[in-house]
Short mmCIF file of C-alpha atoms in Angstrom, two decimals:
data_model
loop_
_atom_site.label_atom_id
_atom_site.label_comp_id
_atom_site.label_asym_id
_atom_site.label_seq_id
_atom_site.Cartn_x
_atom_site.Cartn_y
_atom_site.Cartn_z
CA MET A 1 20.77 -9.13 -6.42
CA ARG A 2 21.63 -11.45 -3.39
CA LEU A 3 22.09 -9.79 -0.23
CA PRO A 4 25.68 -9.72 1.42
CA THR A 5 26.25 -12.55 3.84
CA THR A 6 26.50 -10.15 6.69
CA LEU A 7 22.92 -9.18 6.15
CA LEU A 8 21.86 -12.87 5.94
CA LEU A 9 23.60 -13.56 9.12
CA LEU A 10 22.06 -10.50 10.69
CA GLY A 11 18.55 -11.98 9.58
CA LEU A 12 19.23 -15.37 11.10
CA SER A 13 20.81 -14.14 14.11
CA LEU A 14 17.54 -12.14 14.82
CA LEU A 15 15.56 -15.24 14.56
CA ALA A 16 17.85 -17.34 16.84
CA THR A 17 17.73 -14.36 19.54
CA ALA A 18 14.09 -14.29 19.46
CA ALA A 19 13.49 -17.70 19.65
CA ASP A 20 15.82 -18.10 22.88
CA SER A 21 13.76 -15.45 24.69
CA ASN A 22 11.12 -16.64 27.35
CA ALA A 23 8.56 -14.78 25.72
CA PRO A 24 5.04 -16.21 24.59
CA GLU A 25 4.39 -16.92 20.96
CA THR A 26 2.72 -14.25 19.02
CA MET A 27 -1.06 -14.75 17.96
CA ARG A 28 -2.61 -12.61 15.31
CA VAL A 29 -6.35 -12.62 14.70
CA ASP A 30 -7.35 -11.37 11.01
CA TYR A 31 -10.95 -10.39 10.21
CA PHE A 32 -12.95 -8.50 7.69
CA HIS A 33 -14.58 -5.28 8.86
CA THR A 34 -17.67 -4.32 6.61
CA GLY A 35 -20.34 -1.48 6.65
CA ASN A 36 -21.09 1.96 5.97
CA SER A 37 -21.55 5.39 7.82
CA GLU A 38 -24.53 3.77 9.79
CA THR A 39 -23.80 0.09 10.36
CA GLU A 40 -20.92 -1.98 10.44
CA MET A 41 -20.42 -5.96 11.01
CA PHE A 42 -17.35 -8.10 11.38
CA SER A 43 -16.21 -11.75 10.20
CA LEU A 44 -13.32 -13.74 11.41
CA GLU A 45 -10.91 -14.61 8.57
CA GLN A 46 -7.97 -16.69 10.22
CA VAL A 47 -6.25 -17.20 13.70
CA VAL A 48 -2.41 -17.07 12.93
CA ILE A 49 0.68 -17.96 15.22
CA GLU A 50 3.39 -16.06 13.78
CA PRO A 51 7.10 -17.22 13.51
CA LEU A 52 8.52 -14.85 16.41
CA PRO A 53 7.96 -14.61 19.84
CA TRP A 54 5.81 -11.67 21.41
CA THR A 55 7.61 -8.44 21.63
CA GLY A 56 5.41 -6.34 23.63
CA ASN A 57 5.59 -5.45 27.45
CA MET A 58 4.34 -8.52 29.38
CA HIS A 59 4.52 -6.28 32.62
CA GLN A 60 1.95 -3.98 31.19
CA PRO A 61 -0.98 -5.99 29.69
CA LEU A 62 -3.48 -3.59 29.96
CA ASP A 63 -3.61 -0.48 27.73
CA ASN A 64 -3.41 2.70 30.07
CA THR A 65 -3.33 5.24 27.15
CA LEU A 66 -6.39 4.49 25.36
CA ARG A 67 -5.46 6.76 22.40
CA GLY A 68 -7.60 4.97 19.59
CA LYS A 69 -11.11 4.79 18.28
CA TYR A 70 -11.32 1.05 19.04
CA LEU A 71 -10.21 -1.27 21.77
CA PHE A 72 -9.69 -4.86 21.85
CA GLU A 73 -9.72 -7.21 25.06
CA ILE A 74 -8.80 -10.63 25.47
CA VAL A 75 -10.99 -12.12 28.04
CA ASP A 76 -11.15 -15.23 29.93
CA PRO A 77 -14.76 -16.58 29.18
CA GLU A 78 -15.09 -18.30 32.60
CA SER A 79 -14.08 -15.43 35.03
CA GLY A 80 -14.39 -12.49 32.88
CA ASN A 81 -10.71 -11.63 33.69
CA LEU A 82 -8.99 -9.50 31.21
CA ALA A 83 -5.58 -10.87 29.97
CA TRP A 84 -4.67 -8.42 27.47
CA SER A 85 -6.00 -5.03 25.83
CA ARG A 86 -4.75 -2.50 23.44
CA SER A 87 -6.40 0.45 21.87
CA PHE A 88 -6.02 1.21 18.03
CA SER A 89 -7.47 3.04 15.18
CA SER A 90 -8.02 1.66 11.52
CA ILE A 91 -8.49 2.59 7.95
CA TYR A 92 -12.29 1.79 8.56
CA GLY A 93 -12.56 4.07 11.14
CA GLU A 94 -11.32 6.86 9.06
CA TRP A 95 -13.25 5.52 6.04
CA GLU A 96 -16.71 5.85 7.91
CA THR A 97 -16.47 9.64 8.17
CA THR A 98 -15.97 10.24 4.48
CA ALA A 99 -18.78 11.04 2.06
CA GLU A 100 -18.38 7.62 0.25
CA ALA A 101 -19.33 5.79 3.49
CA ARG A 102 -22.69 7.34 3.22
CA ARG A 103 -23.26 5.94 -0.31
CA ILE A 104 -21.70 2.51 -0.52
CA ASN A 105 -20.64 -0.30 1.71
CA ARG A 106 -16.98 -1.43 1.79
CA THR A 107 -14.71 -4.24 3.48
CA PHE A 108 -11.46 -3.65 4.90
CA HIS A 109 -8.99 -6.35 6.33
CA GLU A 110 -7.77 -5.81 9.90
CA SER A 111 -5.66 -7.66 12.49
CA VAL A 112 -5.02 -7.55 16.31
CA ARG A 113 -1.96 -9.00 17.74
CA PHE A 114 -1.33 -10.15 21.36
CA PRO A 115 0.52 -12.97 23.35
CA MET A 116 -0.55 -16.44 22.72
CA GLN A 117 -3.35 -17.76 25.16
CA ASP A 118 -3.14 -21.15 26.57
CA ASN A 119 -6.72 -21.77 26.47
CA VAL A 120 -10.07 -20.68 24.92
CA PHE A 121 -10.68 -16.99 25.15
CA THR A 122 -12.92 -14.36 23.91
CA LEU A 123 -11.72 -11.56 21.62
CA VAL A 124 -13.71 -8.56 22.57
CA LEU A 125 -13.94 -5.56 20.22
CA LYS A 126 -15.03 -2.18 21.59
CA LYS A 127 -15.59 1.32 19.77
CA ARG A 128 -15.98 4.71 21.10
CA ASP A 129 -19.61 6.19 21.00
CA ALA A 130 -20.53 9.86 20.59
CA GLY A 131 -19.52 10.51 24.04
CA ASN A 132 -16.19 8.74 23.61
CA THR A 133 -17.02 5.77 25.75
CA PHE A 134 -16.01 2.29 24.67
CA ILE A 135 -18.99 0.08 23.88
CA GLU A 136 -18.73 -3.59 22.64
CA ILE A 137 -19.43 -4.23 18.90
CA TRP A 138 -18.32 -7.80 18.52
CA ARG A 139 -16.88 -10.59 20.23
CA ALA A 140 -15.50 -13.99 18.90
CA ARG A 141 -14.78 -17.15 20.82
CA ILE A 142 -11.43 -18.64 19.93
CA ASP A 143 -9.59 -21.87 20.72
CA PRO A 144 -5.91 -21.24 20.55
CA ASN A 145 -5.28 -25.06 20.24
CA ASP A 146 -7.67 -25.78 17.18
CA TYR A 147 -5.97 -27.55 14.34
CA MET A 148 -7.25 -24.73 11.94
CA VAL A 149 -5.06 -21.99 13.80
CA HIS A 150 -2.38 -21.42 11.10
CA ARG A 151 1.43 -21.00 11.90
CA GLU A 152 3.27 -18.81 9.74
CA THR A 153 6.90 -19.08 8.72
CA ALA A 154 9.41 -16.17 8.52
CA MET A 155 9.78 -15.80 4.82
CA TYR A 156 11.71 -12.96 4.81
CA ALA A 157 14.09 -13.47 7.88
CA ASP A 158 17.30 -13.51 5.84
CA GLU A 159 16.52 -10.15 4.37
CA VAL A 160 15.86 -8.17 7.87
CA VAL A 161 18.51 -5.69 8.73
CA ALA A 162 19.13 -4.10 11.94
CA ILE A 163 19.23 -0.49 12.01
CA LEU A 164 19.47 -0.15 15.69
CA ASP A 165 19.91 -3.24 17.93
CA ASN A 166 19.54 -2.18 21.77
CA GLY A 167 18.80 -5.67 23.00
CA ASN A 168 15.80 -7.90 23.82
CA PRO A 169 12.64 -7.04 21.88
CA ALA A 170 10.60 -7.96 24.64
CA GLN A 171 12.31 -5.18 26.53
CA LYS A 172 12.17 -2.63 23.91
CA VAL A 173 10.07 -0.75 21.41
CA ASP A 174 10.44 -2.27 18.27
CA LEU A 175 10.17 -0.10 15.18
CA LEU A 176 10.07 -1.88 11.71
CA ILE A 177 10.91 0.29 8.78
CA LEU A 178 9.22 -1.50 5.65
CA GLY A 179 10.29 -0.49 2.18
CA ASP A 180 7.71 -0.81 -0.68
CA GLY A 181 8.43 -0.28 -4.32
CA TYR A 182 12.23 -1.14 -4.02
CA THR A 183 13.56 -3.33 -6.72
CA ALA A 184 16.51 -5.59 -5.68
CA ASP A 185 18.98 -3.39 -7.28
CA GLU A 186 17.59 -0.57 -5.00
CA HIS A 187 17.91 -2.50 -1.80
CA ASP A 188 21.04 -0.67 -0.67
CA ALA A 189 19.45 2.56 -1.29
CA PHE A 190 16.59 1.71 0.92
CA ILE A 191 18.84 0.77 3.69
CA ALA A 192 20.57 3.98 3.41
CA LYS A 193 17.28 5.94 3.58
CA ALA A 194 15.95 3.90 6.58
CA ARG A 195 19.13 4.66 8.34
CA GLU A 196 19.04 8.32 7.57
CA LEU A 197 15.47 8.57 8.58
CA ALA A 198 16.08 6.74 11.91
CA ASP A 199 18.52 9.24 12.71
CA VAL A 200 16.35 12.07 12.04
CA LEU A 201 13.69 10.22 14.51
CA PHE A 202 16.48 10.08 17.19
CA ALA A 203 17.46 13.65 16.77
CA THR A 204 13.87 14.65 17.59
CA SER A 205 12.85 15.06 21.47
CA PRO A 206 11.66 12.82 23.28
CA PHE A 207 12.79 10.19 20.80
CA LYS A 208 16.30 11.58 21.21
CA GLU A 209 16.33 11.12 24.84
CA ARG A 210 14.97 7.82 24.72
CA LYS A 211 16.95 6.25 21.87
CA ASP A 212 18.26 3.30 24.06
CA ASP A 213 14.50 2.06 24.69
CA PHE A 214 14.16 1.22 20.91
CA ASN A 215 15.22 -1.44 18.28
CA VAL A 216 15.00 -0.47 14.64
CA TRP A 217 14.65 -3.01 11.94
CA ALA A 218 14.43 -2.79 8.26
CA LEU A 219 13.05 -4.83 5.57
CA ALA A 220 12.01 -4.46 1.88
CA PRO A 221 10.87 -7.39 -0.30
CA ALA A 222 11.90 -6.77 -3.87
CA ALA A 223 9.51 -5.20 -6.16
CA ALA A 224 9.17 -5.97 -9.85
CA GLU A 225 9.57 -2.47 -10.66
CA SER A 226 10.20 1.01 -8.83
CA GLY A 227 7.71 3.08 -7.03
CA VAL A 228 3.97 2.72 -5.75
CA SER A 229 0.68 3.49 -7.21
CA ARG A 230 -0.71 7.18 -8.02
CA PRO A 231 -3.99 6.43 -9.46
CA SER A 232 -4.64 10.30 -9.98
CA THR A 233 -1.56 10.39 -12.49
CA ASN A 234 -2.43 6.73 -13.93
CA THR A 235 0.47 5.36 -12.09
CA TYR A 236 -0.21 1.71 -11.10
CA ARG A 237 2.31 -0.61 -9.40
CA ASP A 238 1.87 -4.00 -7.97
CA SER A 239 4.41 -3.35 -5.14
CA PRO A 240 4.79 -5.85 -2.46
CA ILE A 241 3.06 -3.85 0.31
CA ARG A 242 0.58 -2.20 -2.24
CA SER A 243 1.17 1.14 -0.85
CA THR A 244 -0.71 3.94 -2.91
CA TYR A 245 -1.13 7.48 -3.10
CA ASP A 246 -4.74 9.13 -3.34
CA SER A 247 -6.45 7.27 -0.51
CA PHE A 248 -9.82 8.38 0.13
CA ARG A 249 -8.96 10.45 -2.98
CA SER A 250 -6.56 12.97 -1.16
CA GLU A 251 -3.81 13.25 -3.31
CA ARG A 252 -1.01 13.53 -0.55
CA TYR A 253 -2.39 10.52 1.57
CA ILE A 254 -0.63 7.17 1.35
CA LEU A 255 -1.83 4.00 2.61
CA THR A 256 -1.72 0.23 2.06
CA PHE A 257 -5.34 -1.46 1.93
CA ASP A 258 -3.66 -4.86 1.78
CA ASN A 259 -3.27 -5.57 5.44
CA LYS A 260 -2.85 -9.22 4.81
CA ALA A 261 0.21 -8.62 2.59
CA MET A 262 1.57 -6.19 5.10
CA ARG A 263 1.18 -8.67 8.08
CA ARG A 264 2.80 -11.56 5.93
CA ILE A 265 5.83 -9.56 5.41
CA ALA A 266 6.27 -8.01 8.90
CA SER A 267 5.85 -11.38 10.70
CA SER A 268 9.37 -12.17 9.74
CA THR A 269 10.73 -9.64 12.38
CA PRO A 270 10.07 -8.47 15.53
CA TYR A 271 7.64 -5.16 15.64
CA ASP A 272 5.32 -3.18 17.66
CA PHE A 273 5.20 -0.34 15.05
CA ILE A 274 5.68 0.04 11.19
CA GLU A 275 6.61 2.83 8.92
CA ILE A 276 6.32 2.18 5.51
CA LEU A 277 8.91 4.07 3.35
CA THR A 278 7.76 4.62 -0.40
CA ASN A 279 10.13 4.55 -3.14
CA THR A 280 8.90 7.80 -4.34
CA ASP A 281 9.66 11.49 -4.53
CA VAL A 282 6.16 13.07 -4.59
CA TYR A 283 5.15 14.67 -1.20
CA GLY A 284 2.85 12.35 0.71
CA GLY A 285 2.47 9.94 3.58
CA GLY A 286 -0.15 8.73 6.30
CA GLY A 287 -0.27 7.53 9.83
CA ILE A 288 -3.01 5.48 11.82
CA TYR A 289 -2.61 5.02 15.45
CA GLY A 290 -1.56 1.26 16.14
CA LEU A 291 -1.53 0.32 12.55
CA PHE A 292 1.19 1.97 10.49
CA SER A 293 2.50 5.06 9.17
CA THR A 294 4.01 6.05 5.66
CA ALA A 295 6.15 8.47 4.20
CA ALA A 296 7.55 9.26 0.45
CA ALA A 297 11.29 8.32 1.10
CA ASN A 298 12.62 10.61 -1.67
CA SER A 299 10.73 13.69 -1.14
CA GLU A 300 12.61 16.67 0.07
CA TRP A 301 10.41 16.82 3.05
CA ALA A 302 10.79 12.81 4.01
CA PRO A 303 12.39 13.90 7.30
CA TYR A 304 9.27 15.89 8.33
CA LEU A 305 6.97 13.47 6.93
CA PHE A 306 8.66 10.41 8.83
CA VAL A 307 8.48 11.99 12.06
CA HIS A 308 5.03 13.77 11.64
CA GLU A 309 3.32 10.41 10.51
CA PHE A 310 4.97 8.32 13.06
CA GLY A 311 3.59 10.72 15.79
CA HIS A 312 0.08 9.74 14.50
CA HIS A 313 1.00 5.94 14.52
CA PHE A 314 3.02 5.92 17.54
CA ALA A 315 1.41 8.29 20.02
CA GLY A 316 -2.08 8.74 18.57
CA LEU A 317 -1.45 12.40 18.05
CA ALA A 318 -4.12 14.49 16.15
CA ASP A 319 -3.29 16.62 13.23
CA GLU A 320 -3.01 20.26 14.64
CA TYR A 321 -3.38 21.65 11.03
CA TYR A 322 -6.69 22.91 9.95
CA THR A 323 -6.57 24.78 6.43
CA SER A 324 -5.50 21.59 4.42
CA SER A 325 -8.57 19.85 2.32
CA VAL A 326 -9.35 16.37 3.84
CA ALA A 327 -11.60 13.49 2.98
CA TYR A 328 -13.40 13.70 6.48
CA GLU A 329 -16.73 15.10 7.06
CA ALA A 330 -17.23 17.49 9.91
CA PRO A 331 -18.99 16.07 13.09
CA ALA A 332 -22.42 16.85 13.97
CA GLU A 333 -21.35 18.50 17.35
CA ILE A 334 -18.06 19.52 18.87
CA THR A 335 -17.16 17.08 21.75
CA GLU A 336 -13.80 16.77 23.71
CA PRO A 337 -11.54 14.86 21.37
CA TYR A 338 -9.59 11.76 22.79
CA GLU A 339 -6.40 12.67 21.18
CA PRO A 340 -3.87 13.96 24.07
CA ASN A 341 -2.66 17.17 21.79
CA VAL A 342 -6.04 18.88 20.92
CA THR A 343 -8.95 19.94 22.84
CA ALA A 344 -12.63 21.62 22.30
CA LEU A 345 -11.97 23.56 25.28
CA LEU A 346 -15.54 22.70 26.75
CA ASP A 347 -14.29 23.32 30.20
CA PRO A 348 -11.46 25.81 30.12
CA GLU A 349 -10.78 25.49 33.97
CA ASN A 350 -9.90 21.68 33.37
CA LEU A 351 -7.90 22.10 30.43
CA LYS A 352 -6.18 18.79 29.93
CA TRP A 353 -2.78 20.23 29.81
CA SER A 354 -3.23 22.98 32.48
CA HIS A 355 -0.18 22.08 34.49
CA LEU A 356 1.99 23.29 31.69
CA VAL A 357 0.14 26.63 31.40
CA GLY A 358 1.64 29.58 32.79
CA PRO A 359 -0.40 31.78 35.36
CA ILE A 360 -0.67 34.75 33.13
CA THR A 361 -1.21 33.07 29.96
CA PRO A 362 -4.81 33.85 28.69
CA ILE A 363 -7.23 30.92 27.77
CA PRO A 364 -7.94 30.77 24.71
CA THR A 365 -4.56 32.25 23.68
CA PRO A 366 -3.83 34.94 21.16
CA TRP A 367 -1.93 34.18 17.98
CA PRO A 368 -1.84 35.71 14.45
CA LYS A 369 -4.80 33.53 13.29
CA ALA A 370 -6.17 35.70 10.80
CA GLU A 371 -2.84 36.40 8.86
CA TYR A 372 -1.90 32.81 9.15
CA GLU A 373 -5.11 31.89 7.53
CA GLU A 374 -5.07 34.41 4.86
CA HIS A 375 -1.72 33.10 3.69
CA SER A 376 -2.42 29.35 4.42
CA LEU A 377 -5.80 29.51 2.19
CA ALA A 378 -4.09 31.10 -0.63
CA TYR A 379 -1.40 28.64 -0.38
CA GLN A 380 -3.70 25.53 -0.35
CA GLU A 381 -5.45 26.99 -3.46
CA ARG A 382 -2.10 27.27 -5.22
CA ARG A 383 -1.37 23.89 -4.30
CA ARG A 384 -4.58 22.44 -5.41
CA GLN A 385 -4.05 24.06 -8.94
CA MET A 386 -0.32 23.02 -9.01
CA ARG A 387 -1.06 19.32 -8.47
CA ALA A 388 -4.08 19.60 -11.15
CA ASP A 389 -1.40 20.83 -13.49
CA ASN A 390 0.99 18.00 -12.41
CA VAL A 391 3.88 20.45 -12.31
CA PRO A 392 7.39 19.08 -11.62
CA GLU A 393 7.90 18.14 -7.82
CA ALA A 394 10.82 20.76 -7.65
CA GLU A 395 8.17 23.46 -8.18
CA MET A 396 5.91 22.01 -5.57
CA ASN A 397 9.14 22.15 -2.94
CA GLU A 398 9.67 25.49 -3.75
CA LEU A 399 6.28 26.45 -2.64
CA PHE A 400 6.48 24.38 0.41
CA ARG A 401 9.87 25.99 1.20
CA PHE A 402 8.34 29.46 0.77
CA THR A 403 5.21 28.99 2.93
CA LYS A 404 7.53 27.43 5.76
CA ASN A 405 9.50 30.58 5.98
CA TYR A 406 6.59 32.70 5.66
CA VAL A 407 4.84 30.89 8.62
CA GLU A 408 8.21 31.07 10.58
CA ASN A 409 8.63 34.66 10.23
CA LEU A 410 5.11 35.43 11.18
CA PHE A 411 5.28 33.44 14.36
CA ALA A 412 8.40 34.71 15.46
CA THR A 413 6.74 38.01 16.21
CA SER A 414 3.87 36.59 18.17
CA GLU A 415 3.54 37.55 22.06
CA TYR A 416 2.79 33.99 22.89
CA ARG A 417 5.25 32.19 20.59
CA ASN A 418 6.95 30.32 23.57
CA ALA A 419 3.75 29.76 25.67
CA VAL A 420 1.62 26.70 26.37
CA GLY A 421 -2.17 27.43 26.38
CA ALA A 422 -5.07 26.86 23.75
CA PHE A 423 -4.57 28.29 20.33
CA GLU A 424 -7.66 28.11 18.28
CA GLY A 425 -7.45 26.14 15.07
CA ALA A 426 -6.75 22.33 15.22
CA ASN A 427 -8.03 18.87 14.22
CA TYR A 428 -9.03 20.00 10.72
CA HIS A 429 -11.26 22.80 12.20
CA ALA A 430 -10.43 26.74 12.17
CA GLU A 431 -13.15 27.02 15.17
CA GLY A 432 -13.86 24.82 18.20
CA TYR A 433 -10.74 23.11 18.41
CA TYR A 434 -7.52 24.16 20.16
CA ARG A 435 -3.73 22.99 20.15
CA SER A 436 -1.53 23.66 23.11
CA GLU A 437 1.14 25.80 21.42
CA GLN A 438 1.53 28.33 18.76
CA ASN A 439 3.49 25.95 16.61
CA CYS A 440 4.42 22.30 16.79
CA LEU A 441 5.54 19.31 14.44
CA MET A 442 1.83 18.26 14.12
CA PHE A 443 0.65 21.81 12.77
CA THR A 444 3.52 22.96 10.39
CA ARG A 445 6.63 21.55 8.73
CA THR A 446 8.64 22.55 11.72
CA GLU A 447 11.32 20.23 13.30
CA SER A 448 10.02 19.86 17.08
CA PHE A 449 7.22 18.63 18.93
CA CYS A 450 5.15 20.87 21.59
CA LEU A 451 5.66 19.60 25.21
CA VAL A 452 2.26 18.25 25.06
CA CYS A 453 3.01 15.83 22.26
CA ARG A 454 6.49 15.16 23.87
CA ALA A 455 4.71 14.06 27.02
CA ALA A 456 2.16 11.74 25.00
CA ILE A 457 5.00 10.07 23.29
CA ASP A 458 7.01 9.34 26.57
CA LYS A 459 3.86 7.71 27.84
CA VAL A 460 3.68 5.43 25.08
CA ILE A 461 7.36 4.59 25.14
CA ASP A 462 6.77 3.81 29.05
CA GLU A 463 4.00 1.50 28.31
CA TYR A 464 6.33 -0.75 26.09
CA THR A 465 9.50 -0.58 28.11
CA LEU A 466 8.88 -0.25 31.88
CA GLY A 467 8.15 -3.15 34.30
CA GLU A 468 5.47 -3.38 36.89
#
């Protein structure tokens, strides 16, 4: 099915607008990240100049949020001056905390993107140590004028649809919604879903108040057949972005491990952040800071999944739930998390969100933790059994609705239900980690972010839109 002429013109207009800007070109360094739970190494794969100009904020070249596990820096090799820096997280960074990483080596393809440099520069990659200090782990000297630097073309420019166009990409946060597992005949359904979920995002504070700071683009290369892979049910698809359920053997975790395919597709449109919609109805999603987020577009819970997972990807927010099974192994000792919305409360007098805590709110803050855990653990066991039995998704949705209603009724009677404090249970741990409010979109399937998460999101928006 050919796209309507209006959509083709949108794509061509987008390229023309971007080309007319004064922004520098966009450079991408692709590399391989290899290792296990104890060692890691890096290998340069290619240096790429993408077809569209840089969309980031040139007024804020250095990252002031530092929300990720890694940090890359663009350094002048002669003076040592920093030209650009951004923190990020990665699939490798998550995988190395799994049990599998203690048994085998694996390799992951990764990328960093930044404004084109005129002269030879050094790419420096850093990683947090046990104390969360960034330590250098790799550096590569790169000549941007080397004839081996590859120039990509905008292969999918005529398929880009503007969902929300608020102006120059260099002055806005550019969100790219990628569709995976949509056939040509399903393209209109993807665009409708992208619009629907973008509306949900911008009905949620603080995105609601900052809508004018965003552009939203949509792109879904045609798939040969509907859907994406779900290996636990023997479902395999060669979808364009190669999204898959069962990542790290977690049935609900959707990722793509084909970074190169994703980057090749995404380079046809301006983007700072990517959310992938899978053409599936089984509950699932994922989000990695600075990389991408995913959501099952046809799930009854797609609105929640879209916003929750985007919170991970966009603002580096930690999961606040702790009764669900995850693939990650517990750390040897509890340290203060670098994520803005959880704390180990090692220094209660200097709580990271103390400015929001009322004078009579106790720290730690009481909440119906025992009752919540009794219900939630039973719910998780029931959920695991239902997935093992491969019950229809309608039955799973009924279970999710029942649990949502139970939790809302339980929390409604809590004394500190509207307070900011330190509520134990967060970051996949029942003890030792705390969240700022009793409930939040990062904790349960509620519809609102807590005040701490809202502030963290606002800070990222500022970094991409404010001038000097």
